[in-house]
Amino acid sequence: MATRRLDKVNELMKREIGAFIQKEFEWNGTIVSILQVEITEDLKEGRVWVGVVGRMAPAQVIEKLTRNRGAIQKAVSKRVILRNTPRLTFKHDNSAQRGVDLVNLLDDIDKNLPKAPPLPEGEYDPEI
Protein backbone atom coordinates (compact mmCIF):
# COMPACT_ATOMS: atom_id res chain seq x y z
CA MET A 1 0.00 0.00 0.00
CA ALA A 2 1.47 3.32 -1.07
CA THR A 3 1.96 5.93 1.57
CA ARG A 4 0.91 9.54 1.22
CA ARG A 5 4.58 10.53 0.84
CA LEU A 6 5.09 7.97 -1.91
CA ASP A 7 1.99 9.27 -3.70
CA LYS A 8 3.50 12.76 -3.63
CA VAL A 9 6.84 11.45 -4.92
CA ASN A 10 5.04 9.62 -7.75
CA GLU A 11 3.17 12.79 -8.77
CA LEU A 12 6.30 14.93 -8.58
CA MET A 13 8.27 12.42 -10.66
CA LYS A 14 5.44 12.27 -13.20
CA ARG A 15 5.43 16.04 -13.59
CA GLU A 16 9.21 16.38 -13.84
CA ILE A 17 9.71 13.48 -16.26
CA GLY A 18 6.88 14.79 -18.43
CA ALA A 19 8.29 18.32 -18.50
CA PHE A 20 11.77 17.05 -19.34
CA ILE A 21 10.75 14.77 -22.21
CA GLN A 22 8.56 17.48 -23.75
CA LYS A 23 11.36 20.03 -23.59
CA GLU A 24 14.31 17.86 -24.59
CA PHE A 25 12.93 15.40 -27.15
CA GLU A 26 11.45 15.76 -30.63
CA TRP A 27 8.43 13.51 -31.16
CA ASN A 28 7.66 14.14 -34.88
CA GLY A 29 3.90 14.59 -34.87
CA THR A 30 3.34 12.33 -31.89
CA ILE A 31 1.90 13.22 -28.51
CA VAL A 32 3.87 11.54 -25.74
CA SER A 33 2.61 11.91 -22.20
CA ILE A 34 3.52 10.47 -18.83
CA LEU A 35 0.34 8.95 -17.46
CA GLN A 36 1.58 7.47 -14.21
CA VAL A 37 4.75 6.84 -12.24
CA GLU A 38 5.08 4.06 -9.66
CA ILE A 39 8.19 4.32 -7.49
CA THR A 40 9.00 1.41 -5.18
CA GLU A 41 8.94 2.06 -1.43
CA ASP A 42 12.74 1.82 -1.21
CA LEU A 43 12.93 4.49 -3.98
CA LYS A 44 15.32 2.36 -6.03
CA GLU A 45 13.11 1.57 -9.02
CA GLY A 46 10.24 3.17 -10.83
CA ARG A 47 7.84 2.24 -13.60
CA VAL A 48 6.86 5.10 -15.89
CA TRP A 49 3.63 4.55 -17.84
CA VAL A 50 3.74 6.38 -21.17
CA GLY A 51 0.84 7.28 -23.47
CA VAL A 52 1.55 7.59 -27.19
CA VAL A 53 -0.80 9.01 -29.83
CA GLY A 54 0.35 9.90 -33.33
CA ARG A 55 2.82 8.94 -36.02
CA MET A 56 5.49 7.14 -34.01
CA ALA A 57 4.91 3.56 -32.91
CA PRO A 58 4.74 3.12 -29.13
CA ALA A 59 7.68 0.71 -29.30
CA GLN A 60 9.81 3.45 -30.93
CA VAL A 61 8.92 5.92 -28.17
CA ILE A 62 9.65 3.41 -25.39
CA GLU A 63 12.96 2.48 -27.05
CA LYS A 64 13.96 6.16 -27.33
CA LEU A 65 13.10 6.82 -23.68
CA THR A 66 14.92 3.66 -22.55
CA ARG A 67 18.00 4.58 -24.59
CA ASN A 68 18.03 8.01 -22.88
CA ARG A 69 17.14 6.74 -19.42
CA GLY A 70 20.40 7.99 -17.87
CA ALA A 71 19.89 11.57 -19.07
CA ILE A 72 16.27 11.55 -17.92
CA GLN A 73 17.17 10.18 -14.47
CA LYS A 74 20.01 12.69 -14.09
CA ALA A 75 17.84 15.68 -15.04
CA VAL A 76 14.99 14.59 -12.78
CA SER A 77 17.34 13.88 -9.86
CA LYS A 78 18.47 17.51 -9.94
CA ARG A 79 14.87 18.68 -9.49
CA VAL A 80 13.54 15.92 -7.23
CA ILE A 81 15.90 15.34 -4.32
CA LEU A 82 15.51 11.81 -2.98
CA ARG A 83 17.61 9.46 -0.90
CA ASN A 84 18.05 7.29 -4.01
CA THR A 85 17.53 8.15 -7.65
CA PRO A 86 15.10 5.52 -8.94
CA ARG A 87 16.12 3.45 -11.95
CA LEU A 88 13.31 4.14 -14.39
CA THR A 89 11.64 1.56 -16.60
CA PHE A 90 9.34 2.84 -19.33
CA LYS A 91 6.14 0.97 -20.17
CA HIS A 92 3.52 1.72 -22.80
CA ASP A 93 -0.01 2.46 -21.58
CA ASN A 94 -2.45 2.35 -24.49
CA SER A 95 -5.37 4.00 -22.68
CA ALA A 96 -4.78 7.32 -24.49
CA GLN A 97 -4.93 5.61 -27.88
CA ARG A 98 -8.02 3.63 -26.81
CA GLY A 99 -9.67 6.95 -25.92
CA VAL A 100 -8.86 8.43 -29.33
CA ASP A 101 -10.12 5.25 -31.04
CA LEU A 102 -13.37 5.42 -29.06
CA VAL A 103 -13.98 9.07 -30.01
CA ASN A 104 -13.31 8.22 -33.67
CA LEU A 105 -15.71 5.28 -33.48
CA LEU A 106 -18.43 7.48 -31.98
CA ASP A 107 -17.86 10.05 -34.75
CA ASP A 108 -18.20 7.32 -37.40
CA ILE A 109 -21.43 6.07 -35.82
CA ASP A 110 -22.81 9.61 -35.67
CA LYS A 111 -21.98 10.19 -39.37
CA ASN A 112 -23.72 6.97 -40.41
CA LEU A 113 -26.91 7.37 -38.38
CA PRO A 114 -29.95 8.52 -40.33
CA LYS A 115 -30.81 12.11 -39.57
CA ALA A 116 -34.29 12.95 -38.28
CA PRO A 117 -36.27 15.30 -40.50
CA PRO A 118 -36.52 18.86 -39.18
CA LEU A 119 -39.64 19.71 -37.18
CA PRO A 120 -42.11 22.23 -38.60
CA GLU A 121 -41.81 25.76 -37.22
CA GLY A 122 -43.23 26.07 -33.69
CA GLU A 123 -43.32 22.35 -32.95
CA TYR A 124 -41.07 20.54 -30.55
CA ASP A 125 -40.07 16.95 -29.98
CA PRO A 126 -41.47 15.80 -26.58
CA GLU A 127 -38.81 13.04 -26.37
CA ILE A 128 -35.94 15.51 -26.04
GROMACS .gro file of C-alpha atoms in nm:
model
  128
    1MET     CA    1   0.000   0.000   0.000
    2ALA     CA    2   0.147   0.332  -0.107
    3THR     CA    3   0.196   0.593   0.157
    4ARG     CA    4   0.091   0.954   0.122
    5ARG     CA    5   0.458   1.053   0.084
    6LEU     CA    6   0.509   0.797  -0.191
    7ASP     CA    7   0.199   0.927  -0.370
    8LYS     CA    8   0.350   1.276  -0.363
    9VAL     CA    9   0.684   1.145  -0.492
   10ASN     CA   10   0.504   0.962  -0.775
   11GLU     CA   11   0.317   1.279  -0.877
   12LEU     CA   12   0.630   1.493  -0.858
   13MET     CA   13   0.827   1.242  -1.066
   14LYS     CA   14   0.544   1.227  -1.320
   15ARG     CA   15   0.543   1.604  -1.359
   16GLU     CA   16   0.921   1.638  -1.384
   17ILE     CA   17   0.971   1.348  -1.626
   18GLY     CA   18   0.688   1.479  -1.843
   19ALA     CA   19   0.829   1.832  -1.850
   20PHE     CA   20   1.177   1.705  -1.934
   21ILE     CA   21   1.075   1.477  -2.221
   22GLN     CA   22   0.856   1.748  -2.375
   23LYS     CA   23   1.136   2.003  -2.359
   24GLU     CA   24   1.431   1.786  -2.459
   25PHE     CA   25   1.293   1.540  -2.715
   26GLU     CA   26   1.145   1.576  -3.063
   27TRP     CA   27   0.843   1.351  -3.116
   28ASN     CA   28   0.766   1.414  -3.488
   29GLY     CA   29   0.390   1.459  -3.487
   30THR     CA   30   0.334   1.233  -3.189
   31ILE     CA   31   0.190   1.322  -2.851
   32VAL     CA   32   0.387   1.154  -2.574
   33SER     CA   33   0.261   1.191  -2.220
   34ILE     CA   34   0.352   1.047  -1.883
   35LEU     CA   35   0.034   0.895  -1.746
   36GLN     CA   36   0.158   0.747  -1.421
   37VAL     CA   37   0.475   0.684  -1.224
   38GLU     CA   38   0.508   0.406  -0.966
   39ILE     CA   39   0.819   0.432  -0.749
   40THR     CA   40   0.900   0.141  -0.518
   41GLU     CA   41   0.894   0.206  -0.143
   42ASP     CA   42   1.274   0.182  -0.121
   43LEU     CA   43   1.293   0.449  -0.398
   44LYS     CA   44   1.532   0.236  -0.603
   45GLU     CA   45   1.311   0.157  -0.902
   46GLY     CA   46   1.024   0.317  -1.083
   47ARG     CA   47   0.784   0.224  -1.360
   48VAL     CA   48   0.686   0.510  -1.589
   49TRP     CA   49   0.363   0.455  -1.784
   50VAL     CA   50   0.374   0.638  -2.117
   51GLY     CA   51   0.084   0.728  -2.347
   52VAL     CA   52   0.155   0.759  -2.719
   53VAL     CA   53  -0.080   0.901  -2.983
   54GLY     CA   54   0.035   0.990  -3.333
   55ARG     CA   55   0.282   0.894  -3.602
   56MET     CA   56   0.549   0.714  -3.401
   57ALA     CA   57   0.491   0.356  -3.291
   58PRO     CA   58   0.474   0.312  -2.913
   59ALA     CA   59   0.768   0.071  -2.930
   60GLN     CA   60   0.981   0.345  -3.093
   61VAL     CA   61   0.892   0.592  -2.817
   62ILE     CA   62   0.965   0.341  -2.539
   63GLU     CA   63   1.296   0.248  -2.705
   64LYS     CA   64   1.396   0.616  -2.733
   65LEU     CA   65   1.310   0.682  -2.368
   66THR     CA   66   1.492   0.366  -2.255
   67ARG     CA   67   1.800   0.458  -2.459
   68ASN     CA   68   1.803   0.801  -2.288
   69ARG     CA   69   1.714   0.674  -1.942
   70GLY     CA   70   2.040   0.799  -1.787
   71ALA     CA   71   1.989   1.157  -1.907
   72ILE     CA   72   1.627   1.155  -1.792
   73GLN     CA   73   1.717   1.018  -1.447
   74LYS     CA   74   2.001   1.269  -1.409
   75ALA     CA   75   1.784   1.568  -1.504
   76VAL     CA   76   1.499   1.459  -1.278
   77SER     CA   77   1.734   1.388  -0.986
   78LYS     CA   78   1.847   1.751  -0.994
   79ARG     CA   79   1.487   1.868  -0.949
   80VAL     CA   80   1.354   1.592  -0.723
   81ILE     CA   81   1.590   1.534  -0.432
   82LEU     CA   82   1.551   1.181  -0.298
   83ARG     CA   83   1.761   0.946  -0.090
   84ASN     CA   84   1.805   0.729  -0.401
   85THR     CA   85   1.753   0.815  -0.765
   86PRO     CA   86   1.510   0.552  -0.894
   87ARG     CA   87   1.612   0.345  -1.195
   88LEU     CA   88   1.331   0.414  -1.439
   89THR     CA   89   1.164   0.156  -1.660
   90PHE     CA   90   0.934   0.284  -1.933
   91LYS     CA   91   0.614   0.097  -2.017
   92HIS     CA   92   0.352   0.172  -2.280
   93ASP     CA   93  -0.001   0.246  -2.158
   94ASN     CA   94  -0.245   0.235  -2.449
   95SER     CA   95  -0.537   0.400  -2.268
   96ALA     CA   96  -0.478   0.732  -2.449
   97GLN     CA   97  -0.493   0.561  -2.788
   98ARG     CA   98  -0.802   0.363  -2.681
   99GLY     CA   99  -0.967   0.695  -2.592
  100VAL     CA  100  -0.886   0.843  -2.933
  101ASP     CA  101  -1.012   0.525  -3.104
  102LEU     CA  102  -1.337   0.542  -2.906
  103VAL     CA  103  -1.398   0.907  -3.001
  104ASN     CA  104  -1.331   0.822  -3.367
  105LEU     CA  105  -1.571   0.528  -3.348
  106LEU     CA  106  -1.843   0.748  -3.198
  107ASP     CA  107  -1.786   1.005  -3.475
  108ASP     CA  108  -1.820   0.732  -3.740
  109ILE     CA  109  -2.143   0.607  -3.582
  110ASP     CA  110  -2.281   0.961  -3.567
  111LYS     CA  111  -2.198   1.019  -3.937
  112ASN     CA  112  -2.372   0.697  -4.041
  113LEU     CA  113  -2.691   0.737  -3.838
  114PRO     CA  114  -2.995   0.852  -4.033
  115LYS     CA  115  -3.081   1.211  -3.957
  116ALA     CA  116  -3.429   1.295  -3.828
  117PRO     CA  117  -3.627   1.530  -4.050
  118PRO     CA  118  -3.652   1.886  -3.918
  119LEU     CA  119  -3.964   1.971  -3.718
  120PRO     CA  120  -4.211   2.223  -3.860
  121GLU     CA  121  -4.181   2.576  -3.722
  122GLY     CA  122  -4.323   2.607  -3.369
  123GLU     CA  123  -4.332   2.235  -3.295
  124TYR     CA  124  -4.107   2.054  -3.055
  125ASP     CA  125  -4.007   1.695  -2.998
  126PRO     CA  126  -4.147   1.580  -2.658
  127GLU     CA  127  -3.881   1.304  -2.637
  128ILE     CA  128  -3.594   1.551  -2.604
   0.00000   0.00000   0.00000
